[in-house]
Short mmCIF file of C-alpha atoms in Angstrom, two decimals:
data_model
loop_
_atom_site.label_atom_id
_atom_site.label_comp_id
_atom_site.label_asym_id
_atom_site.label_seq_id
_atom_site.Cartn_x
_atom_site.Cartn_y
_atom_site.Cartn_z
CA MET T 1022 77.56 105.54 105.98
CA SER T 1023 77.55 107.77 109.02
CA VAL T 1024 79.55 106.99 112.11
CA LYS T 1025 77.89 104.45 114.36
CA ARG T 1026 78.25 104.50 118.13
CA VAL T 1027 78.92 101.05 119.49
CA ARG T 1028 76.27 99.77 121.88
CA SER T 1029 76.51 96.81 124.17
CA LEU T 1030 73.95 94.21 123.09
CA PRO T 1031 74.10 90.42 123.54
CA LEU T 1032 74.78 89.49 119.92
CA PHE T 1033 76.83 86.41 119.16
CA PRO T 1034 76.46 85.25 122.81
CA SER T 1035 77.53 81.70 122.00
CA PHE T 1036 80.86 82.81 120.55
CA LYS T 1037 83.08 81.92 123.51
CA GLU T 1038 86.84 81.74 123.42
CA SER T 1039 87.94 78.16 122.99
CA SER T 1040 91.04 76.19 122.17
CA SER T 1041 89.40 74.29 119.30
CA HIS T 1042 88.39 75.61 115.88
CA SER T 1043 84.76 74.91 114.94
CA GLN T 1044 81.99 76.65 113.05
CA GLY T 1045 80.01 78.92 115.36
CA SER T 1046 82.66 79.26 118.02
CA ILE T 1047 85.43 81.68 118.54
CA THR T 1048 88.88 80.61 117.46
CA GLN T 1049 91.68 82.34 119.18
CA GLU T 1050 94.21 82.17 116.36
CA ARG T 1051 97.24 83.12 118.39
CA THR T 1052 99.54 80.21 118.92
CA ASN T 1053 102.51 79.79 121.18
CA LEU T 1054 105.19 81.83 119.52
CA GLY T 1055 107.94 79.57 120.73
CA THR T 1056 111.30 80.63 122.04
CA ARG T 1057 112.95 83.79 120.80
CA PRO T 1058 116.41 83.55 119.30
CA ALA T 1059 119.03 83.27 122.02
CA GLU T 1060 119.90 86.65 123.45
CA ARG T 1061 123.59 87.39 123.18
CA PRO T 1062 125.86 89.61 125.28
CA ASP T 1063 127.21 92.61 123.45
CA MET T 1064 130.42 93.18 125.44
CA GLU T 1065 133.73 91.33 125.47
CA VAL T 1066 135.71 90.46 128.61
CA ASP T 1067 139.46 90.82 128.45
CA GLY T 1068 141.22 87.49 128.00
CA ALA T 1069 138.06 85.71 126.91
CA ALA T 1070 137.02 84.59 123.45
CA PRO T 1071 134.99 87.11 121.51
CA ARG T 1072 131.30 86.72 122.14
CA SER T 1073 128.56 86.83 119.53
CA GLY T 1074 127.60 90.39 118.70
CA THR T 1075 131.25 91.47 118.56
CA SER T 1076 133.85 91.33 115.83
CA LYS T 1077 136.90 89.15 115.96
CA ARG T 1078 138.86 92.20 117.16
CA GLY T 1079 136.49 92.66 120.07
CA HIS T 1080 134.64 95.70 118.78
CA VAL T 1081 130.89 95.80 119.37
CA ARG T 1082 128.94 95.59 116.13
CA SER T 1083 126.81 98.73 115.76
CA GLN T 1084 124.87 97.77 112.65
CA VAL T 1085 121.64 95.96 113.52
CA CYS T 1086 120.94 92.62 111.87
CA THR T 1087 117.79 93.12 109.81
CA PHE T 1088 117.22 89.36 109.62
CA TYR T 1089 117.20 89.22 113.44
CA MET T 1090 114.68 92.07 113.53
CA GLU T 1091 112.44 89.95 111.32
CA GLY T 1092 113.05 86.82 113.39
CA ARG T 1093 114.87 85.04 110.54
CA CYS T 1094 118.58 85.15 111.48
CA THR T 1095 120.13 81.67 111.73
CA ARG T 1096 123.79 82.65 112.22
CA ASN T 1097 125.54 82.13 115.54
CA PRO T 1098 127.70 84.10 115.82
CA CYS T 1099 126.33 86.75 113.47
CA ASN T 1100 128.44 89.52 111.95
CA PHE T 1101 125.81 92.06 112.93
CA PHE T 1102 124.34 93.28 116.19
CA HIS T 1103 121.41 91.39 117.81
CA PRO T 1104 119.82 93.88 120.27
CA GLU T 1105 118.26 92.56 123.45
CA ASP T 1106 115.56 95.25 123.35
CA ALA T 1107 114.27 95.46 119.79
CA SER T 1108 111.76 98.16 120.73
CA ALA T 1109 114.60 100.54 121.52
CA VAL T 1110 115.97 100.06 118.03
CA VAL T 1111 112.52 100.64 116.52
CA GLY T 1112 112.28 103.89 118.49
CA ASN T 1113 115.64 105.06 117.17
CA LEU T 1114 114.46 104.35 113.65
CA GLY T 1115 111.63 106.86 114.00
CA GLY T 1116 108.74 104.60 115.03
CA TYR T 1117 105.50 105.78 116.59
CA ASN T 1118 106.21 107.56 119.88
CA GLY T 1119 103.38 105.86 121.76
CA LYS T 1120 101.36 108.98 122.61
CA ARG T 1121 97.60 108.80 122.44
CA LEU T 1122 94.88 111.42 122.21
CA ASN T 1123 93.67 112.37 125.66
CA SER T 1124 90.53 114.30 124.75
CA SER T 1125 87.39 113.77 122.72
CA PHE T 1126 87.25 114.28 118.98
CA GLU T 1127 85.17 117.42 119.31
CA ASP T 1128 87.48 118.99 121.91
CA SER T 1129 90.54 118.32 119.78
CA ILE T 1130 89.16 120.25 116.79
CA SER T 1131 89.54 124.01 116.91
CA GLN T 1132 88.17 126.61 114.53
CA GLY T 1133 89.93 128.85 112.03
CA SER T 1134 93.44 128.33 110.74
CA SER T 1135 94.40 125.94 113.54
CA ARG T 1136 92.02 123.34 112.07
CA ARG T 1137 94.66 122.37 109.53
CA ASN T 1138 97.05 121.37 112.32
CA VAL T 1139 94.71 118.84 113.95
CA TRP T 1140 94.63 116.12 111.32
CA GLY T 1141 97.51 113.66 111.41
CA ARG T 1142 99.12 115.19 114.50
CA LEU T 1143 99.36 113.65 117.95
CA ARG T 1144 98.48 115.90 120.87
CA GLY T 1145 101.64 117.16 122.56
CA SER T 1146 103.85 116.27 119.59
CA LYS T 1147 105.20 118.69 117.01
CA THR T 1148 105.82 116.00 114.45
CA GLY T 1149 103.06 113.54 115.24
CA LYS T 1150 104.40 110.29 113.81
CA VAL T 1151 101.61 108.43 112.09
CA SER T 1152 101.49 105.28 110.03
CA THR T 1153 101.18 105.20 106.25
CA VAL T 1154 98.73 103.36 104.01
CA GLY T 1155 100.56 100.29 102.76
CA GLU T 1156 103.75 101.32 104.58
CA ALA T 1157 106.26 98.64 105.60
CA ARG T 1158 107.22 99.17 109.24
CA TYR T 1159 110.09 97.89 111.32
CA SER T 1160 108.88 95.09 113.57
CA LYS T 1161 110.10 93.18 116.55
CA PRO T 1162 111.28 89.62 115.95
CA ARG T 1163 108.34 87.24 115.32
CA ASP T 1164 106.00 90.22 115.08
CA LYS T 1165 105.17 89.79 111.41
CA ILE T 1166 102.19 87.81 110.20
CA CYS T 1167 102.81 84.47 108.46
CA HIS T 1168 101.25 84.74 105.00
CA TYR T 1169 101.22 80.95 104.66
CA PHE T 1170 99.07 80.85 107.80
CA LEU T 1171 96.61 83.34 106.26
CA ARG T 1172 96.30 81.05 103.24
CA GLY T 1173 95.87 78.02 105.49
CA GLY T 1174 99.09 76.38 104.31
CA CYS T 1175 101.74 76.86 107.04
CA THR T 1176 103.12 73.53 108.24
CA LYS T 1177 105.65 74.81 110.77
CA GLY T 1178 103.24 75.41 113.62
CA ASP T 1179 104.94 76.73 116.75
CA GLU T 1180 108.31 76.52 115.02
CA CYS T 1181 107.32 79.19 112.48
CA ASN T 1182 109.35 82.39 112.69
CA PHE T 1183 106.26 84.47 112.00
CA LEU T 1184 103.07 85.20 113.89
CA HIS T 1185 100.03 82.94 113.42
CA SER T 1186 97.24 85.46 113.92
CA TYR T 1187 94.64 87.40 111.92
CA THR T 1188 95.49 90.68 113.66
CA ASN T 1189 98.35 92.47 115.40
CA SER T 1190 96.07 94.79 117.38
CA ASP T 1191 95.81 94.57 121.15
CA ASN T 1192 92.28 95.97 120.90
CA VAL T 1193 90.84 93.37 118.49
CA THR T 1194 90.00 89.71 119.05
CA PHE T 1195 89.20 87.39 116.17
CA LEU T 1196 85.99 85.50 117.00
CA VAL T 1197 84.90 83.29 114.13
CA GLN T 1198 85.03 82.83 110.36
CA LEU T 1199 81.78 82.29 108.46
CA SER T 1200 82.19 80.16 105.33
CA GLY T 1201 79.70 79.60 102.55
CA HIS T 1202 80.04 82.15 99.76
CA GLU T 1203 81.81 80.76 96.70
CA LYS T 1204 83.02 84.15 95.46
CA ALA T 1205 83.90 87.55 96.92
CA VAL T 1206 81.69 89.01 99.66
CA ARG T 1207 80.61 92.46 98.52
CA ALA T 1208 78.16 93.58 101.22
CA ILE T 1209 77.31 92.96 104.89
CA VAL T 1210 74.35 94.35 106.85
CA LEU T 1211 73.02 93.79 110.37
CA PRO T 1212 69.48 95.24 110.64
CA ALA T 1213 68.83 97.21 113.81
CA GLY T 1214 67.37 95.03 116.56
CA SER T 1215 67.82 91.84 114.54
CA ASN T 1216 69.80 88.73 115.40
CA LYS T 1217 70.30 87.91 111.71
CA LEU T 1218 73.33 88.94 109.69
CA TYR T 1219 72.91 89.31 105.90
CA THR T 1220 75.83 88.93 103.49
CA GLY T 1221 75.82 89.30 99.71
CA GLY T 1222 78.42 88.01 97.28
CA GLN T 1223 79.50 87.89 93.69
CA ASP T 1224 78.24 84.31 93.64
CA GLY T 1225 74.75 85.83 93.30
CA THR T 1226 73.47 84.75 96.72
CA ILE T 1227 72.39 86.35 99.96
CA ARG T 1228 73.23 84.30 103.02
CA VAL T 1229 71.47 84.78 106.34
CA TRP T 1230 73.45 83.96 109.48
CA ASP T 1231 72.07 83.36 112.95
CA CYS T 1232 73.95 85.58 115.41
CA ASP T 1233 73.34 83.19 118.30
CA SER T 1234 74.76 80.06 116.69
CA GLY T 1235 76.94 81.49 113.90
CA GLN T 1236 75.24 79.12 111.44
CA CYS T 1237 73.92 79.95 107.97
CA VAL T 1238 70.15 79.50 108.19
CA SER T 1239 69.06 80.59 104.69
CA VAL T 1240 70.48 81.08 101.20
CA PHE T 1241 68.64 83.20 98.61
CA PRO T 1242 69.77 83.13 94.95
CA MET T 1243 69.39 86.60 93.46
CA GLY T 1244 70.27 85.91 89.83
CA GLY T 1245 73.28 88.22 89.56
CA ASP T 1246 76.30 89.74 91.25
CA ILE T 1247 75.33 91.55 94.45
CA GLY T 1248 76.95 94.97 94.47
CA CYS T 1249 75.49 96.36 97.70
CA LEU T 1250 73.00 95.78 100.52
CA LEU T 1251 71.10 98.21 102.72
CA ALA T 1252 68.77 97.42 105.64
CA GLU T 1253 66.36 100.20 106.60
CA GLY T 1254 62.85 100.40 108.04
CA GLY T 1255 62.16 96.68 107.88
CA TRP T 1256 63.34 96.44 104.26
CA LEU T 1257 66.42 94.86 102.75
CA PHE T 1258 67.52 96.56 99.52
CA VAL T 1259 69.72 94.61 97.09
CA GLY T 1260 71.78 96.17 94.29
CA LEU T 1261 72.09 93.90 91.22
CA PRO T 1262 73.00 94.30 87.53
CA ASN T 1263 70.22 96.42 85.95
CA GLU T 1264 68.00 95.78 88.95
CA LEU T 1265 67.29 96.98 92.46
CA LYS T 1266 65.19 94.71 94.66
CA ALA T 1267 63.37 95.61 97.85
CA TRP T 1268 62.70 92.73 100.22
CA ASN T 1269 60.28 93.13 103.14
CA LEU T 1270 61.92 91.32 106.06
CA GLN T 1271 58.57 90.90 107.86
CA THR T 1272 56.32 89.61 105.09
CA GLY T 1273 58.88 88.34 102.58
CA ALA T 1274 57.32 90.44 99.82
CA GLU T 1275 59.65 91.54 97.01
CA HIS T 1276 59.55 94.64 94.80
CA SER T 1277 61.66 95.38 91.73
CA LEU T 1278 62.40 99.10 91.54
CA LEU T 1279 64.30 99.57 88.27
CA SER T 1280 62.59 99.63 84.90
CA GLY T 1281 65.53 100.03 82.52
CA PRO T 1282 69.19 99.07 82.07
CA VAL T 1283 71.55 101.10 84.24
CA GLY T 1284 74.33 98.55 84.77
CA GLN T 1285 75.46 97.29 88.16
CA VAL T 1286 73.97 99.07 91.19
CA HIS T 1287 77.04 99.78 93.35
CA ALA T 1288 75.81 101.93 96.26
CA LEU T 1289 72.69 102.64 98.31
CA ALA T 1290 71.73 105.33 100.81
CA VAL T 1291 68.59 106.50 102.63
CA TYR T 1292 67.60 110.01 103.68
CA ASN T 1293 64.32 110.47 105.56
CA ASP T 1294 61.86 108.42 103.45
CA MET T 1295 63.87 108.55 100.20
CA LEU T 1296 65.99 105.69 98.85
CA MET T 1297 68.93 106.52 96.55
CA ALA T 1298 71.02 104.22 94.36
CA GLY T 1299 74.29 104.85 92.53
CA ALA T 1300 74.64 102.96 89.26
CA GLN T 1301 77.14 102.00 86.59
CA ASP T 1302 75.83 104.59 84.11
CA GLY T 1303 76.82 107.46 86.43
CA ASN T 1304 73.29 108.39 87.53
CA ILE T 1305 71.84 108.46 91.03
CA LEU T 1306 68.21 107.34 91.13
CA ALA T 1307 65.77 108.05 93.98
CA TRP T 1308 62.46 106.49 95.12
CA LYS T 1309 59.85 107.02 97.82
CA PHE T 1310 57.43 104.44 99.20
CA ASN T 1311 53.77 105.14 98.45
CA ASN T 1312 51.62 103.69 101.22
CA VAL T 1313 48.46 104.06 99.16
CA VAL T 1314 49.55 101.75 96.37
CA ASN T 1315 52.02 99.86 98.60
CA MET T 1316 55.00 100.24 96.29
CA PHE T 1317 58.11 102.34 95.65
CA GLU T 1318 57.79 105.16 93.13
CA PRO T 1319 60.66 106.99 91.36
CA VAL T 1320 60.97 110.64 92.37
CA ALA T 1321 64.29 111.91 90.99
CA ALA T 1322 67.38 111.18 88.90
CA LEU T 1323 70.58 113.05 89.70
CA SER T 1324 72.92 113.33 86.72
CA GLY T 1325 76.43 114.74 86.60
CA HIS T 1326 78.99 111.98 86.97
CA VAL T 1327 80.53 110.74 83.73
CA ALA T 1328 81.40 107.30 85.12
CA ALA T 1329 79.98 104.77 87.58
CA VAL T 1330 78.88 105.95 91.03
CA VAL T 1331 80.43 103.48 93.49
CA THR T 1332 79.86 105.05 96.93
CA LEU T 1333 77.19 107.24 98.58
CA GLU T 1334 77.05 109.04 101.93
CA VAL T 1335 74.22 111.15 103.41
CA SER T 1336 74.54 113.77 106.14
CA ASP T 1337 72.64 116.94 107.15
CA GLY T 1338 70.49 117.09 104.04
CA LYS T 1339 73.42 116.60 101.70
CA LEU T 1340 74.27 113.60 99.55
CA TYR T 1341 77.92 112.88 98.73
CA SER T 1342 78.73 110.64 95.78
CA GLY T 1343 82.08 109.14 94.80
CA SER T 1344 82.71 107.96 91.27
CA MET T 1345 85.02 106.23 88.86
CA ASP T 1346 85.48 109.65 87.25
CA PHE T 1347 87.76 110.45 90.25
CA THR T 1348 85.43 113.16 91.62
CA ILE T 1349 83.11 113.70 94.60
CA LYS T 1350 79.84 115.55 94.09
CA VAL T 1351 77.90 117.31 96.84
CA TRP T 1352 74.13 117.31 96.26
CA ASP T 1353 71.44 119.46 97.92
CA LEU T 1354 68.65 116.95 98.50
CA SER T 1355 66.01 119.60 99.23
CA ARG T 1356 66.46 121.06 95.73
CA GLY T 1357 67.85 118.05 93.89
CA ILE T 1358 70.87 119.92 92.51
CA CYS T 1359 74.65 119.47 92.61
CA ARG T 1360 76.15 122.17 94.84
CA GLU T 1361 79.80 121.52 94.01
CA THR T 1362 82.31 119.01 92.69
CA LEU T 1363 85.38 118.09 94.74
CA ARG T 1364 88.52 117.24 92.78
CA GLY T 1365 91.80 116.04 94.21
CA HIS T 1366 91.91 112.27 93.86
CA SER T 1367 93.77 110.76 90.92
CA ASN T 1368 91.86 107.47 90.86
CA VAL T 1369 88.46 105.98 91.69
CA VAL T 1370 86.82 107.33 94.88
CA MET T 1371 85.91 104.11 96.68
CA GLY T 1372 84.74 105.26 100.11
CA LEU T 1373 83.06 108.27 101.75
CA LEU T 1374 82.45 108.86 105.44
CA SER T 1375 80.81 111.83 107.16
CA TRP T 1376 82.51 112.64 110.46
CA ASN T 1377 80.97 115.60 112.29
CA GLN T 1378 81.45 118.57 109.95
CA TYR T 1379 84.15 116.76 108.00
CA LEU T 1380 83.97 114.50 104.96
CA LEU T 1381 86.56 111.74 104.55
CA SER T 1382 87.21 110.21 101.14
CA GLY T 1383 89.32 107.18 100.24
CA SER T 1384 90.59 106.35 96.78
CA LEU T 1385 92.47 103.77 94.78
CA ASP T 1386 95.18 106.43 94.49
CA GLY T 1387 96.23 105.34 98.00
CA THR T 1388 95.16 108.47 99.89
CA ILE T 1389 92.54 109.49 102.41
CA LYS T 1390 91.47 113.11 102.10
CA VAL T 1391 89.73 115.22 104.75
CA TRP T 1392 87.38 117.94 103.50
CA ALA T 1393 85.65 120.67 105.54
CA PRO T 1394 83.27 123.51 104.68
CA ASN T 1395 84.63 127.05 104.69
CA GLN T 1396 82.71 130.13 105.81
CA SER T 1397 80.75 130.22 102.55
CA GLY T 1398 79.75 126.57 102.97
CA ASN T 1399 81.92 125.18 100.17
CA PHE T 1400 84.21 122.26 100.94
CA GLU T 1401 87.96 122.69 101.01
CA LEU T 1402 90.70 120.09 101.33
CA GLN T 1403 92.09 120.12 104.88
CA TYR T 1404 94.44 117.16 105.02
CA THR T 1405 95.72 114.26 102.95
CA TYR T 1406 96.81 110.99 104.55
CA PRO T 1407 99.56 109.95 104.15
CA LYS T 1408 101.14 113.37 103.96
CA ASP T 1409 102.74 114.24 100.67
CA THR T 1410 106.50 113.75 101.19
CA GLY T 1411 107.48 114.70 97.66
CA VAL T 1412 108.55 111.12 96.94
CA ASN T 1413 106.90 109.55 93.91
CA GLU T 1414 105.99 106.32 95.67
CA GLU T 1415 103.13 104.06 94.62
CA MET T 1416 100.77 103.45 97.53
CA ASP T 1417 98.20 100.72 98.12
CA GLY T 1418 94.66 101.77 97.24
CA VAL T 1419 91.68 102.22 99.55
CA LEU T 1420 88.77 99.84 98.94
CA ALA T 1421 86.20 100.54 101.67
CA PHE T 1422 85.46 102.68 104.73
CA CYS T 1423 83.67 102.16 108.02
CA GLY T 1424 83.81 104.03 111.31
CA PHE T 1425 82.62 103.81 114.89
CA VAL T 1426 82.99 105.42 118.32
CA ASP T 1427 84.03 103.04 121.07
CA GLN T 1428 83.13 102.97 124.77
CA GLN T 1429 86.00 105.35 125.57
CA ASN T 1430 84.73 107.89 123.02
CA LYS T 1431 87.64 107.18 120.69
CA HIS T 1432 86.84 107.62 117.01
CA ILE T 1433 88.10 104.69 114.96
CA LEU T 1434 88.29 104.56 111.18
CA MET T 1435 88.44 101.14 109.55
CA CYS T 1436 90.05 101.36 106.13
CA SER T 1437 90.32 98.38 103.79
CA ILE T 1438 93.48 98.43 101.64
CA ASN T 1439 94.07 96.42 98.47
CA ASN T 1440 97.02 94.61 100.04
CA ASN T 1441 94.63 92.24 101.89
CA THR T 1442 94.59 94.27 105.10
CA VAL T 1443 92.24 96.51 107.07
CA ARG T 1444 93.91 99.42 108.86
CA LEU T 1445 92.50 100.68 112.17
CA LEU T 1446 93.19 104.40 112.55
CA GLU T 1447 92.28 106.66 115.45
CA LEU T 1448 91.03 110.08 114.39
CA PRO T 1449 91.91 112.85 114.06
CA SER T 1450 95.59 111.94 114.48
CA PHE T 1451 95.45 108.86 112.19
CA THR T 1452 97.25 106.97 114.94
CA ASP T 1453 97.80 103.32 113.99
CA ARG T 1454 95.64 101.07 116.18
CA GLY T 1455 96.49 97.84 114.41
CA VAL T 1456 95.85 95.78 111.29
CA LEU T 1457 93.37 93.03 110.39
CA TYR T 1458 94.78 90.47 107.94
CA SER T 1459 92.92 88.49 105.32
CA LYS T 1460 93.58 85.86 102.68
CA ASP T 1461 92.22 88.19 100.00
CA GLU T 1462 91.07 91.78 99.56
CA VAL T 1463 88.39 92.95 101.99
CA ARG T 1464 85.58 94.59 100.04
CA ALA T 1465 82.91 94.77 102.76
CA LEU T 1466 83.06 96.23 106.27
CA GLN T 1467 80.32 96.63 108.86
CA VAL T 1468 80.10 97.38 112.57
CA GLY T 1469 77.63 96.01 115.07
CA PRO T 1470 76.65 96.59 118.70
CA GLY T 1471 78.95 95.68 121.55
CA GLY T 1472 82.14 96.31 119.57
CA LEU T 1473 81.43 93.72 116.86
CA ILE T 1474 83.18 94.14 113.50
CA PHE T 1475 82.42 92.21 110.32
CA SER T 1476 84.67 91.93 107.26
CA GLY T 1477 84.06 90.12 103.97
CA ASP T 1478 86.90 89.20 101.61
CA GLY T 1479 87.50 88.15 98.03
CA ALA T 1480 87.80 84.48 98.99
CA GLY T 1481 84.18 84.41 100.18
CA PHE T 1482 84.88 84.42 103.92
CA VAL T 1483 83.19 86.61 106.53
CA LYS T 1484 85.22 87.23 109.67
CA VAL T 1485 83.73 88.38 112.96
CA TRP T 1486 85.89 90.46 115.30
CA LYS T 1487 85.51 92.09 118.70
CA TRP T 1488 86.85 95.55 119.51
CA SER T 1489 87.80 96.08 123.16
CA PRO T 1490 89.29 99.52 124.03
#
């Protein structure tokens, strides 16, 4: 989907911060972190007994205690150094230097050969330290998330050495968790101007949530796994196995668009008055609504992929399709032909996002690639995140994409990773803006007005977040 600019609208007005946890109200999941491990002096006074942090001979220990850095050291005294300022140690280990972009996305992109130097680099920095997909980072004590808490099974409470929170970002607040789906949530849509949120799951149901109360007001059995949802022009389109349904949100009328077996419908997109669907058989089917007969009629079938089409993106008269055949195809919608095929990923292309003149693609191979048209109009690879270091290291795969522009004109990419996290990355530097944590893989992402973010995971939960720059 294209980048959405966040607008300030009064959705979820009843979600106020509270100290109690109840359906339809915000739960601030950050608990009192308790007392940090006792800080210890690192110098010895002549004639006095050696203090913790020094050896028995009085020499200051220079090697940092990794258990202390993780908030898990129980030794007193410890044979290794416990620094008073853990952030200084993180800085010496090559952590992010704290610089932020100070100009708009458009201003930071230059033309010609310098374009290649924009992606993944912080303004004013020659190296531009960025985070890595699935990368383990050094953390301050008690700065790591408690995985037992995410599963709902931590019994230590305030005494836990790890953080009880669904995010480590200063810009994101967890509001509420919506429960009801019995299997993975695969799609989330919020129709423009509506106060109803629609979620679809592998349990074969669509649930409708009231944005004012946070309650589920309707459940619609669809008869099969829901692969995708799209809300456009007063219609809700539902991708199912061998079927695509169109549901009129005003009248409740339903239309079935498919007439033959095509497998699971994984992706949907709309361009002008044409609806397009990517299916398991590798084809992309298109329809237009005929007002005379009051029904959708097929108008085209785009063939070329040799495996399932799992993601679609439309921009400037072009359709981009990502497939299980590891390729991206660029289609000219005015002529209905494939202009070119982009190769570079070594696994399924799971997400596509059009960002100005650039195309971003995410794959199960654990990379995000940035493509841009050259002077002849053909796309070329500009940047791969994380940068290739020459180390044959297995990375966590990308599951889904979503992007938005916040009130400060910062461009944020939300990237779901198959390690049960969602990474927040500021473009074009790929600066780490935090992580959203989940009990299971997040397969659905959606943004709403006023900085709202929605995520749906494999456990059937929908979480509502608030982005505040």
